[in-house]
CSV table of C-alpha atoms and ligand atoms in Angstrom, one decimal:
chain,number,residue,atom,x,y,z
A,30,UNK,CA,0.0,0.2,0.0
A,31,UNK,CA,0.9,3.6,-0.5
A,32,UNK,CA,1.4,4.4,2.7
A,33,UNK,CA,2.0,8.1,3.6
A,34,UNK,CA,-0.5,8.9,0.5
A,35,UNK,CA,-2.9,6.7,3.1
A,36,UNK,CA,-1.6,8.7,5.8
A,37,UNK,CA,-1.6,12.2,4.3
A,38,UNK,CA,-5.3,11.0,3.1
A,39,UNK,CA,-6.7,10.5,6.6
A,40,UNK,CA,-4.9,13.2,8.0
A,41,UNK,CA,-2.8,10.3,10.3
A,42,UNK,CA,0.0,11.9,12.7
A,43,UNK,CA,2.8,9.1,12.3
A,44,UNK,CA,3.0,5.7,12.7
A,45,UNK,CA,6.1,3.5,14.0
A,46,UNK,CA,7.4,0.2,12.9
A,47,UNK,CA,9.2,-1.9,15.5
A,48,UNK,CA,11.6,-4.8,15.6
A,49,UNK,CA,13.2,-6.4,17.6
A,50,UNK,CA,15.6,-10.0,16.4
A,51,UNK,CA,16.0,-11.5,19.2
A,52,UNK,CA,12.6,-11.9,21.0
A,53,UNK,CA,10.7,-12.3,17.8
A,54,UNK,CA,8.5,-8.4,17.6
A,55,UNK,CA,7.3,-7.0,14.6
A,56,UNK,CA,5.2,-4.5,16.0
A,57,UNK,CA,3.6,-0.7,14.6
A,58,UNK,CA,2.4,1.8,16.4
A,59,UNK,CA,-0.5,3.6,14.8
A,60,UNK,CA,-0.9,7.4,16.2
A,61,UNK,CA,-4.2,9.2,14.0
A,62,UNK,CA,-4.6,12.5,16.0
A,63,UNK,CA,-3.6,14.0,19.1
A,64,UNK,CA,-5.9,17.2,18.9
A,65,UNK,CA,-7.5,16.2,22.4
A,66,UNK,CA,-4.7,13.8,23.6
A,67,UNK,CA,-2.5,11.9,24.0
A,68,UNK,CA,-3.8,8.3,21.8
A,69,UNK,CA,-5.0,5.9,24.0
A,70,UNK,CA,-5.7,2.4,22.4
A,71,UNK,CA,-5.2,-1.4,22.8
A,72,UNK,CA,-2.7,-3.6,21.6
A,73,UNK,CA,-3.7,-6.5,19.1
A,74,UNK,CA,-2.0,-9.7,18.6
A,75,UNK,CA,-3.0,-11.2,15.4
A,76,UNK,CA,-1.3,-13.9,12.7
A,77,UNK,CA,-2.3,-11.7,9.6
A,78,UNK,CA,-1.3,-13.1,6.2
A,79,UNK,CA,0.9,-10.1,5.4
A,80,UNK,CA,2.6,-7.0,6.5
A,81,UNK,CA,0.8,-4.4,4.7
A,82,UNK,CA,-2.5,-6.4,6.3
A,83,UNK,CA,-1.3,-5.6,9.3
A,84,UNK,CA,0.2,-1.7,8.4
A,85,UNK,CA,-3.4,-1.8,7.4
A,86,UNK,CA,-5.2,-3.0,10.5
A,87,UNK,CA,-3.2,-0.6,12.8
A,88,UNK,CA,-4.3,2.3,10.8
A,89,UNK,CA,-8.0,1.9,10.1
A,90,UNK,CA,-8.0,0.9,14.0
A,91,UNK,CA,-5.5,3.7,15.3
A,92,UNK,CA,-8.1,6.0,13.1
A,93,UNK,CA,-10.9,4.3,14.9
A,94,UNK,CA,-9.8,5.5,18.4
A,95,UNK,CA,-9.3,8.8,17.7
A,96,UNK,CA,-13.7,9.0,17.2
A,97,UNK,CA,-14.3,6.8,19.8
A,98,UNK,CA,-12.2,9.2,22.3
A,99,UNK,CA,-14.1,12.1,20.9
A,100,UNK,CA,-17.6,10.8,21.2
A,101,UNK,CA,-16.9,9.4,24.0
A,102,UNK,CA,-16.1,12.9,25.3
A,103,UNK,CA,-12.5,11.7,27.1
A,104,UNK,CA,-9.5,14.1,26.3
A,105,UNK,CA,-8.1,11.4,23.9
A,106,UNK,CA,-6.8,11.0,20.7
A,107,UNK,CA,-6.5,8.0,19.1
A,108,UNK,CA,-3.6,4.9,18.1
A,109,UNK,CA,-3.4,1.2,18.2
A,110,UNK,CA,-0.6,-1.1,18.1
A,111,UNK,CA,-1.1,-4.5,16.5
A,112,UNK,CA,1.7,-6.9,17.3
A,113,UNK,CA,2.2,-9.5,13.9
A,114,UNK,CA,2.3,-13.3,15.6
A,115,UNK,CA,-0.2,-15.5,16.7
A,116,UNK,CA,-1.5,-14.9,20.0
A,117,UNK,CA,-1.9,-18.8,21.4
A,118,UNK,CA,2.1,-19.5,20.0
A,119,UNK,CA,4.7,-16.4,19.8
A,120,UNK,CA,4.0,-14.5,22.6
A,121,UNK,CA,7.1,-14.2,25.6
A,122,UNK,CA,8.2,-11.8,28.1
A,123,UNK,CA,10.9,-10.3,25.9
A,124,UNK,CA,8.5,-9.3,23.0
A,125,UNK,CA,6.5,-7.4,25.7
A,126,UNK,CA,8.7,-6.1,27.4
A,127,UNK,CA,10.9,-4.6,24.3
A,128,UNK,CA,7.6,-3.3,23.1
A,129,UNK,CA,7.3,-1.4,25.9
A,130,UNK,CA,10.3,-0.1,25.4
A,131,UNK,CA,9.1,2.0,21.9
A,132,UNK,CA,6.4,2.8,24.0
A,133,UNK,CA,8.2,4.3,26.2
A,134,UNK,CA,10.8,6.1,23.8
A,135,UNK,CA,7.0,8.2,22.4
A,136,UNK,CA,7.0,9.7,26.1
A,137,UNK,CA,3.2,9.6,26.4
A,138,UNK,CA,2.1,10.5,22.6
A,139,UNK,CA,0.8,7.1,22.7
A,140,UNK,CA,-0.9,5.0,25.7
A,141,UNK,CA,-1.8,1.3,25.2
A,142,UNK,CA,-4.5,-1.9,26.4
A,143,UNK,CA,-5.6,-4.6,25.9
A,144,UNK,CA,-7.6,-5.8,22.2
A,145,UNK,CA,-7.4,-9.2,20.7
A,146,UNK,CA,-5.1,-11.1,21.2
A,147,UNK,CA,-3.3,-9.3,24.7
A,148,UNK,CA,-4.2,-10.0,28.4
A,149,UNK,CA,-3.4,-8.2,31.4
A,150,UNK,CA,-0.6,-10.2,32.2
A,151,UNK,CA,0.7,-9.5,28.8
A,152,UNK,CA,-0.4,-5.1,30.0
A,153,UNK,CA,1.9,-6.1,33.2
A,154,UNK,CA,4.9,-6.8,31.5
A,155,UNK,CA,5.1,-4.1,28.9
A,156,UNK,CA,4.1,-1.7,32.6
A,157,UNK,CA,7.7,-3.4,33.4
A,158,UNK,CA,9.3,-1.3,31.1
A,159,UNK,CA,6.6,2.1,30.6
A,160,UNK,CA,4.1,4.0,32.8
A,161,UNK,CA,2.4,4.4,29.2
A,162,UNK,CA,-0.4,1.9,29.5
A,163,UNK,CA,-3.2,1.6,31.0
A,164,UNK,CA,-5.9,-2.5,32.4
A,165,UNK,CA,-3.2,-4.0,34.5
A,166,UNK,CA,-3.3,-5.4,36.8
A,167,UNK,CA,-5.1,-4.1,40.0
A,168,UNK,CA,-2.9,-5.1,42.3
A,169,UNK,CA,-1.8,-1.6,40.7
A,170,UNK,CA,-4.0,0.6,42.1
A,171,UNK,CA,-5.1,-0.2,37.4
A,172,UNK,CA,-8.2,-1.2,36.5
A,173,UNK,CA,-7.7,-4.5,34.6
A,174,UNK,CA,-9.2,-6.4,31.9
A,175,UNK,CA,-12.1,-3.6,30.1
A,176,UNK,CA,-13.5,-6.8,28.3
A,177,UNK,CA,-16.6,-7.2,31.4
A,178,UNK,CA,-17.2,-3.3,30.5
A,179,UNK,CA,-17.0,-2.9,26.9
A,180,UNK,CA,-19.3,-6.2,27.3
A,181,UNK,CA,-21.8,-4.2,29.7
A,182,UNK,CA,-21.3,-1.2,27.9
A,183,UNK,CA,-22.2,-3.1,24.5
A,184,UNK,CA,-25.2,-4.3,26.3
A,185,UNK,CA,-26.8,-1.1,27.0
A,186,UNK,CA,-26.1,0.4,24.1
A,187,UNK,CA,-28.4,-2.9,22.4
A,188,UNK,CA,-30.8,-1.7,24.3
A,189,UNK,CA,-30.8,1.5,23.4
A,190,UNK,CA,-31.0,0.3,20.0
A,191,UNK,CA,-33.3,-2.2,20.5
A,192,UNK,CA,-35.6,0.7,21.2
A,193,UNK,CA,-35.0,2.8,18.6
A,194,UNK,CA,-35.5,-0.4,16.2
A,195,UNK,CA,-38.5,-2.0,17.6
A,196,UNK,CA,-40.0,0.5,20.1
A,197,UNK,CA,-39.0,-1.0,23.4
A,198,UNK,CA,-35.5,-1.8,24.8
A,199,UNK,CA,-36.1,-5.3,25.7
A,200,UNK,CA,-34.5,-7.8,24.8
A,201,UNK,CA,-36.1,-10.6,26.2
A,202,UNK,CA,-36.9,-13.3,23.3
A,203,UNK,CA,-34.7,-11.6,20.8
A,204,UNK,CA,-32.7,-13.6,18.6
A,205,UNK,CA,-29.4,-12.2,19.0
A,206,UNK,CA,-26.7,-13.9,16.3
A,207,UNK,CA,-23.3,-13.3,18.0
A,208,UNK,CA,-19.9,-14.2,15.5
A,209,UNK,CA,-16.9,-14.5,17.7
A,210,UNK,CA,-17.4,-15.2,21.2
A,211,UNK,CA,-14.2,-14.6,22.9
A,212,UNK,CA,-14.1,-12.4,26.2
A,213,UNK,CA,-16.2,-9.0,25.4
A,214,UNK,CA,-19.3,-11.5,23.9
A,215,UNK,CA,-18.8,-14.2,26.2
A,216,UNK,CA,-19.8,-11.6,28.9
A,217,UNK,CA,-22.3,-9.5,26.6
A,218,UNK,CA,-24.2,-13.2,26.5
A,219,UNK,CA,-24.2,-13.3,30.8
A,220,UNK,CA,-26.4,-10.2,30.1
A,221,UNK,CA,-28.4,-11.3,27.4
A,222,UNK,CA,-28.9,-14.6,28.6
A,223,UNK,CA,-29.4,-13.1,31.9
A,224,UNK,CA,-32.5,-11.0,30.4
A,225,UNK,CA,-34.1,-14.0,27.9
A,226,UNK,CA,-32.5,-13.9,24.4
A,227,UNK,CA,-32.6,-16.7,22.4
A,228,UNK,CA,-28.4,-16.9,21.6
A,229,UNK,CA,-27.1,-18.7,18.3
A,230,UNK,CA,-23.0,-18.3,18.6
A,231,UNK,CA,-20.1,-18.7,16.0
A,232,UNK,CA,-16.7,-18.8,16.3
A,233,UNK,CA,-13.7,-19.6,14.4
A,234,UNK,CA,-12.4,-21.6,18.4
A,235,UNK,CA,-14.6,-24.8,18.4
A,236,UNK,CA,-14.1,-24.6,22.7
A,237,UNK,CA,-15.8,-21.2,22.9
A,238,UNK,CA,-18.4,-22.1,20.8
A,239,UNK,CA,-18.9,-25.1,23.7
A,240,UNK,CA,-18.3,-22.9,26.4
A,241,UNK,CA,-21.1,-20.5,25.2
A,242,UNK,CA,-23.4,-23.8,24.2
A,243,UNK,CA,-22.8,-24.9,28.0
A,244,UNK,CA,-23.6,-21.7,29.3
A,245,UNK,CA,-26.5,-20.2,27.8
A,246,UNK,CA,-27.7,-22.9,26.1
A,247,UNK,CA,-26.9,-20.8,22.7
A,248,UNK,CA,-27.6,-22.6,19.4
A,249,UNK,CA,-23.9,-23.2,16.9
A,250,UNK,CA,-23.7,-21.9,13.7
A,251,UNK,CA,-20.4,-22.4,11.1
A,252,UNK,CA,-18.2,-19.2,11.1
A,253,UNK,CA,-19.4,-19.0,7.1
A,254,UNK,CA,-23.6,-19.1,8.4
A,255,UNK,CA,-23.7,-16.9,11.4
A,256,UNK,CA,-24.9,-13.7,8.7
A,257,UNK,CA,-27.3,-15.4,7.0
A,258,UNK,CA,-29.4,-17.0,10.5
A,259,UNK,CA,-32.9,-16.0,11.3
A,260,UNK,CA,-32.3,-13.5,13.7
A,261,UNK,CA,-34.0,-9.7,15.3
A,262,UNK,CA,-30.2,-8.9,15.9
A,263,UNK,CA,-27.4,-9.4,14.5
A,264,UNK,CA,-23.8,-8.9,17.1
A,265,UNK,CA,-20.4,-9.1,15.4
A,266,UNK,CA,-18.2,-9.3,18.3
A,267,UNK,CA,-14.7,-11.0,15.9
A,268,UNK,CA,-12.6,-8.8,13.9
A,269,UNK,CA,-13.8,-5.9,11.1
A,270,UNK,CA,-15.0,-5.1,7.4
A,271,UNK,CA,-18.0,-8.0,8.3
A,272,UNK,CA,-20.6,-5.4,6.7
A,273,UNK,CA,-19.5,-5.4,3.0
A,274,UNK,CA,-20.4,-7.3,-0.3
A,275,UNK,CA,-20.7,-10.3,0.1
A,276,UNK,CA,-22.4,-10.6,3.5
A,277,UNK,CA,-24.9,-7.1,3.6
A,278,UNK,CA,-27.2,-9.1,0.8
A,279,UNK,CA,-27.3,-12.1,2.9
A,280,UNK,CA,-28.6,-10.6,6.1
A,281,UNK,CA,-31.6,-10.7,8.6
A,282,UNK,CA,-31.7,-8.6,11.2
A,283,UNK,CA,-33.1,-5.6,11.8
A,284,UNK,CA,-30.3,-4.7,13.6
A,285,UNK,CA,-26.0,-4.5,13.7
A,286,UNK,CA,-25.1,-3.8,17.6
A,287,UNK,CA,-22.2,-5.3,18.9
A,288,UNK,CA,-18.8,-4.5,19.8
A,289,UNK,CA,-16.4,-5.4,17.1
A,290,UNK,CA,-14.0,-2.3,16.3
A,291,UNK,CA,-14.5,-1.0,11.9
A,292,UNK,CA,-17.8,-3.3,11.1
A,293,UNK,CA,-18.4,-1.8,7.7
A,294,UNK,CA,-15.4,-2.8,5.2
A,295,UNK,CA,-16.9,1.1,3.5
A,296,UNK,CA,-19.0,3.9,4.6
A,297,UNK,CA,-21.3,3.3,1.7
A,298,UNK,CA,-21.8,0.0,3.6
A,299,UNK,CA,-23.4,2.1,6.2
A,300,UNK,CA,-25.6,3.8,3.6
A,301,UNK,CA,-26.7,0.1,2.3
A,302,UNK,CA,-27.9,-0.4,6.2
A,303,UNK,CA,-29.6,2.5,6.4
A,304,UNK,CA,-31.3,2.6,2.8
A,305,UNK,CA,-31.9,-1.0,4.2
A,306,UNK,CA,-33.8,-0.2,7.2
A,307,UNK,CA,-31.4,-1.5,9.4
A,308,UNK,CA,-30.2,0.0,11.9
A,309,UNK,CA,-26.8,0.7,13.1
A,310,UNK,CA,-25.5,1.3,16.0
A,311,UNK,CA,-22.0,3.3,15.2
A,312,UNK,CA,-19.2,0.2,16.4
A,313,UNK,CA,-16.7,2.7,18.0
A,314,UNK,CA,-19.6,4.5,20.2
A,315,UNK,CA,-21.2,1.4,21.3
A,316,UNK,CA,-18.3,-0.7,22.4
A,317,UNK,CA,-16.6,3.0,24.0
A,318,UNK,CA,-17.1,0.9,27.2
A,319,UNK,CA,-13.4,-0.7,27.3
A,320,UNK,CA,-11.3,3.0,27.2
A,321,UNK,CA,-13.6,4.5,29.0
A,322,UNK,CA,-12.8,2.4,32.3
A,323,UNK,CA,-8.9,2.0,30.9
A,324,UNK,CA,-9.3,5.8,30.7
A,325,UNK,CA,-10.6,6.2,34.3
A,326,UNK,CA,-6.5,5.3,35.3
A,327,UNK,CA,-5.4,8.4,34.4
A,328,UNK,CA,-7.7,10.4,36.9
A,329,UNK,CA,-6.7,7.7,39.3
A,330,UNK,CA,-9.5,5.1,38.4
A,331,UNK,CA,-12.3,5.1,40.1
A,332,UNK,CA,-14.8,2.9,39.5
A,333,UNK,CA,-18.0,3.9,40.0
A,334,UNK,CA,-17.3,7.1,38.1
A,335,UNK,CA,-16.1,4.8,35.0
A,336,UNK,CA,-19.5,3.0,35.1
A,337,UNK,CA,-21.5,6.0,35.5
A,338,UNK,CA,-20.0,7.2,32.4
A,339,UNK,CA,-20.5,4.1,30.3
A,340,UNK,CA,-24.1,4.1,31.3
A,341,UNK,CA,-24.5,6.8,29.6
A,342,UNK,CA,-23.4,5.3,26.1
A,343,UNK,CA,-27.3,4.1,26.4
A,344,UNK,CA,-28.3,8.6,25.8
A,345,UNK,CA,-25.2,8.8,23.4
A,346,UNK,CA,-26.8,6.0,21.1
A,347,UNK,CA,-29.9,7.3,21.5
A,348,UNK,CA,-29.0,10.9,20.4
A,349,UNK,CA,-27.3,9.8,18.0
A,350,UNK,CA,-30.5,7.6,16.3
A,351,UNK,CA,-32.1,11.2,16.8
A,352,UNK,CA,-30.0,12.7,15.0
A,353,UNK,CA,-30.2,10.4,11.8
A,354,UNK,CA,-33.9,10.6,12.0
A,355,UNK,CA,-33.9,14.7,12.2
A,356,UNK,CA,-31.6,14.6,9.1
A,357,UNK,CA,-32.3,11.4,7.1
A,358,UNK,CA,-28.5,10.5,7.8
A,359,UNK,CA,-27.5,6.7,8.0
A,360,UNK,CA,-26.1,6.4,12.0
A,361,UNK,CA,-22.3,6.3,11.1
A,362,UNK,CA,-22.1,10.1,9.2
A,363,UNK,CA,-24.2,10.8,12.3
A,364,UNK,CA,-21.2,9.7,14.8
A,365,UNK,CA,-18.5,10.8,12.8
A,366,UNK,CA,-20.0,14.4,12.8
A,367,UNK,CA,-20.3,14.2,16.5
A,368,UNK,CA,-17.0,13.4,17.1
A,369,UNK,CA,-15.2,15.8,14.2
A,370,UNK,CA,-17.4,18.6,15.5
A,371,UNK,CA,-15.3,18.0,18.4
A,372,UNK,CA,-12.3,18.1,17.3
A,373,UNK,CA,-12.4,20.9,15.0
A,374,UNK,CA,-13.7,22.5,18.0
A,375,UNK,CA,-10.4,21.7,19.7
A,376,UNK,CA,-8.4,22.3,17.2
A,377,UNK,CA,-8.8,26.2,17.0
A,378,UNK,CA,-8.2,25.9,21.4
A,379,UNK,CA,-5.0,23.8,20.4
A,380,UNK,CA,-3.5,26.7,17.8
A,381,UNK,CA,-3.4,29.4,21.5
A,382,UNK,CA,0.2,30.5,21.7
A,383,UNK,CA,1.9,28.4,24.3
A,384,UNK,CA,5.7,28.0,24.5
A,385,UNK,CA,7.0,24.8,26.0
A,386,UNK,CA,3.3,23.7,27.4
A,387,UNK,CA,4.1,27.2,29.3
A,388,UNK,CA,2.8,30.8,29.1
A,389,UNK,CA,4.9,32.7,27.0
A,390,UNK,CA,5.9,35.0,29.8
A,391,UNK,CA,6.2,32.4,32.6
A,392,UNK,CA,10.2,32.2,32.9
A,393,UNK,CA,9.8,36.0,34.5
B,7,NAD,N1,-11.5,-6.3,25.0
B,7,NAD,C1,-12.2,-4.9,25.2
B,7,NAD,O1,-12.0,-4.2,25.5
B,7,NAD,C2,-12.3,-4.1,23.7
B,7,NAD,C3,-13.3,-3.0,23.3
B,7,NAD,C4,-13.5,-2.3,22.5
B,7,NAD,C5,-13.6,-3.2,21.3
B,7,NAD,N2,-13.4,-4.4,21.0
B,7,NAD,C6,-13.0,-4.8,19.9
B,7,NAD,O2,-14.3,-6.3,20.2
B,7,NAD,C7,-13.7,-7.5,19.6
B,7,NAD,C8,-13.2,-8.7,20.1
B,7,NAD,O3,-12.8,-8.2,21.4
B,7,NAD,P1,-12.2,-9.3,22.4
B,7,NAD,O4,-11.4,-8.9,23.1
B,7,NAD,O5,-13.9,-10.1,22.6
B,7,NAD,O6,-11.2,-10.5,21.4
B,7,NAD,P2,-11.3,-11.9,21.7
B,7,NAD,O7,-9.8,-12.4,21.0
B,7,NAD,O8,-11.1,-12.7,23.1
B,7,NAD,O9,-12.5,-12.5,20.8
B,7,NAD,C9,-12.7,-12.7,19.0
B,7,NAD,C10,-13.3,-13.8,19.0
B,7,NAD,O10,-13.5,-13.9,17.2
B,7,NAD,C11,-12.5,-15.1,17.1
B,7,NAD,N3,-12.9,-14.8,16.1
B,7,NAD,C12,-12.1,-14.4,15.2
B,7,NAD,N4,-12.0,-14.2,14.1
B,7,NAD,C13,-13.7,-14.7,13.6
B,7,NAD,C14,-14.3,-15.3,12.4
B,7,NAD,N5,-14.0,-15.0,11.5
B,7,NAD,N6,-15.7,-16.0,12.9
B,7,NAD,C15,-16.0,-16.3,14.3
B,7,NAD,N7,-15.6,-15.9,15.4
B,7,NAD,C16,-13.9,-15.7,14.9
B,7,NAD,C17,-11.4,-15.5,17.7
B,7,NAD,O11,-11.3,-16.3,17.8
B,7,NAD,C18,-12.4,-15.2,19.0
B,7,NAD,O12,-12.6,-16.1,20.3
B,7,NAD,C19,-12.4,-7.3,18.4
B,7,NAD,O13,-12.6,-6.7,17.1
B,7,NAD,C20,-12.1,-5.7,19.1
B,7,NAD,O14,-11.2,-4.8,18.6
B,7,NAD,C21,-12.9,-5.2,22.4
B,8,LIG,C1,-7.8,0.8,25.5
B,8,LIG,C2,-8.5,-0.5,24.9
B,8,LIG,C3,-9.4,-1.0,25.9
B,8,LIG,C4,-9.0,-0.9,23.8
B,8,LIG,C5,-9.9,-1.7,23.3
B,8,LIG,N1,-9.8,-2.5,22.9
B,8,LIG,C6,-10.9,-0.6,22.3
B,8,LIG,O1,-11.3,-0.9,20.8
B,8,LIG,O2,-11.9,0.4,22.5
């Protein structure tokens, strides 16, 4: 890919390519935009098919974090890191220590946390080398694993979306197709099961499927079949770009609401959902619970305060649906507009002259 042209098109600030031969670390850190504050975004470890695929994923995810943090009202910019490798086979301590040193070298421009393929234990190792990591063990006064909080936010957001799509926020008796039952989705299924929803699940990991079948009486289907099952709600909770030209014709759900980042392959797929009357919960709004939770660490972690903000995702989504209805625009566009307006308004504030972060006359 033409990296610099892509970065120019979407106005990225920085991409750092990290290599450490001894530990096998091959990582890409992307900082998209720091207008609102340091870039906070998770660390994904995935067995990418190619370096290009990893770079593209890091770039897309980093930009998504700018929008997520802005829409969530956080004073944080957006960034992301990916490590190329199989999280089940290729992890070692030195790899995360090496990455921690690269992150420390950015001097606070980027702060990391968990994403697909990484755990609290990995963050604890990174923490040996840098302060710029969140989601570490609660023993350090940190917030721990963000996944259950992300799941709670998705659950609340799903209820708000159901209110808009079906006229009631009850999920009792609704059939919900869940794609990927990993950390976030398992916890989401607990909430949905408790409320009386019928679950259909899939995963490329058979053990994850079995766990959900046993715990929630979920029906299991093959990964290729999940998109076309008869259901009320499709919940993408695996990887990105699942709403695309191939999957859209098969989709039977009335709404799409899940934890996955970058669910739309392209904006045009959000337009098609809107034209078909399928309510789409903008991914970076509904899945912001985790980042809201880890961001609270920067203030001195307070669980109640963080959860109160996560509860607010219900109303944030209702406001987005209101704008979408009023202005007859797709929901993803309504969300983008809110995020972009916040960033633009702060750009102006940031342009006020300060010398080394201080008032110009502060040496007197
Ligand atoms: N962890 C968080 O707090 C958080 C916060 C916001 C967004 N997200 C996003 O939510 C999604 C899930 O994150 P997670 O932390 O639960 O990750 P995870 O790795 O625990 O779970 C993802 C699951 O998806 C499965 N999967 C991958 N490809 C699949 C496919 N093609 N079909 C079916 N299943 C597939 C994996 O086997 C895994 O079980 C990701 O897109 C992530 O970026 C996570
Ligand atoms: C900061 C982390 C909790 C980020 C999370 N993986 C997300 O995509 O929002």
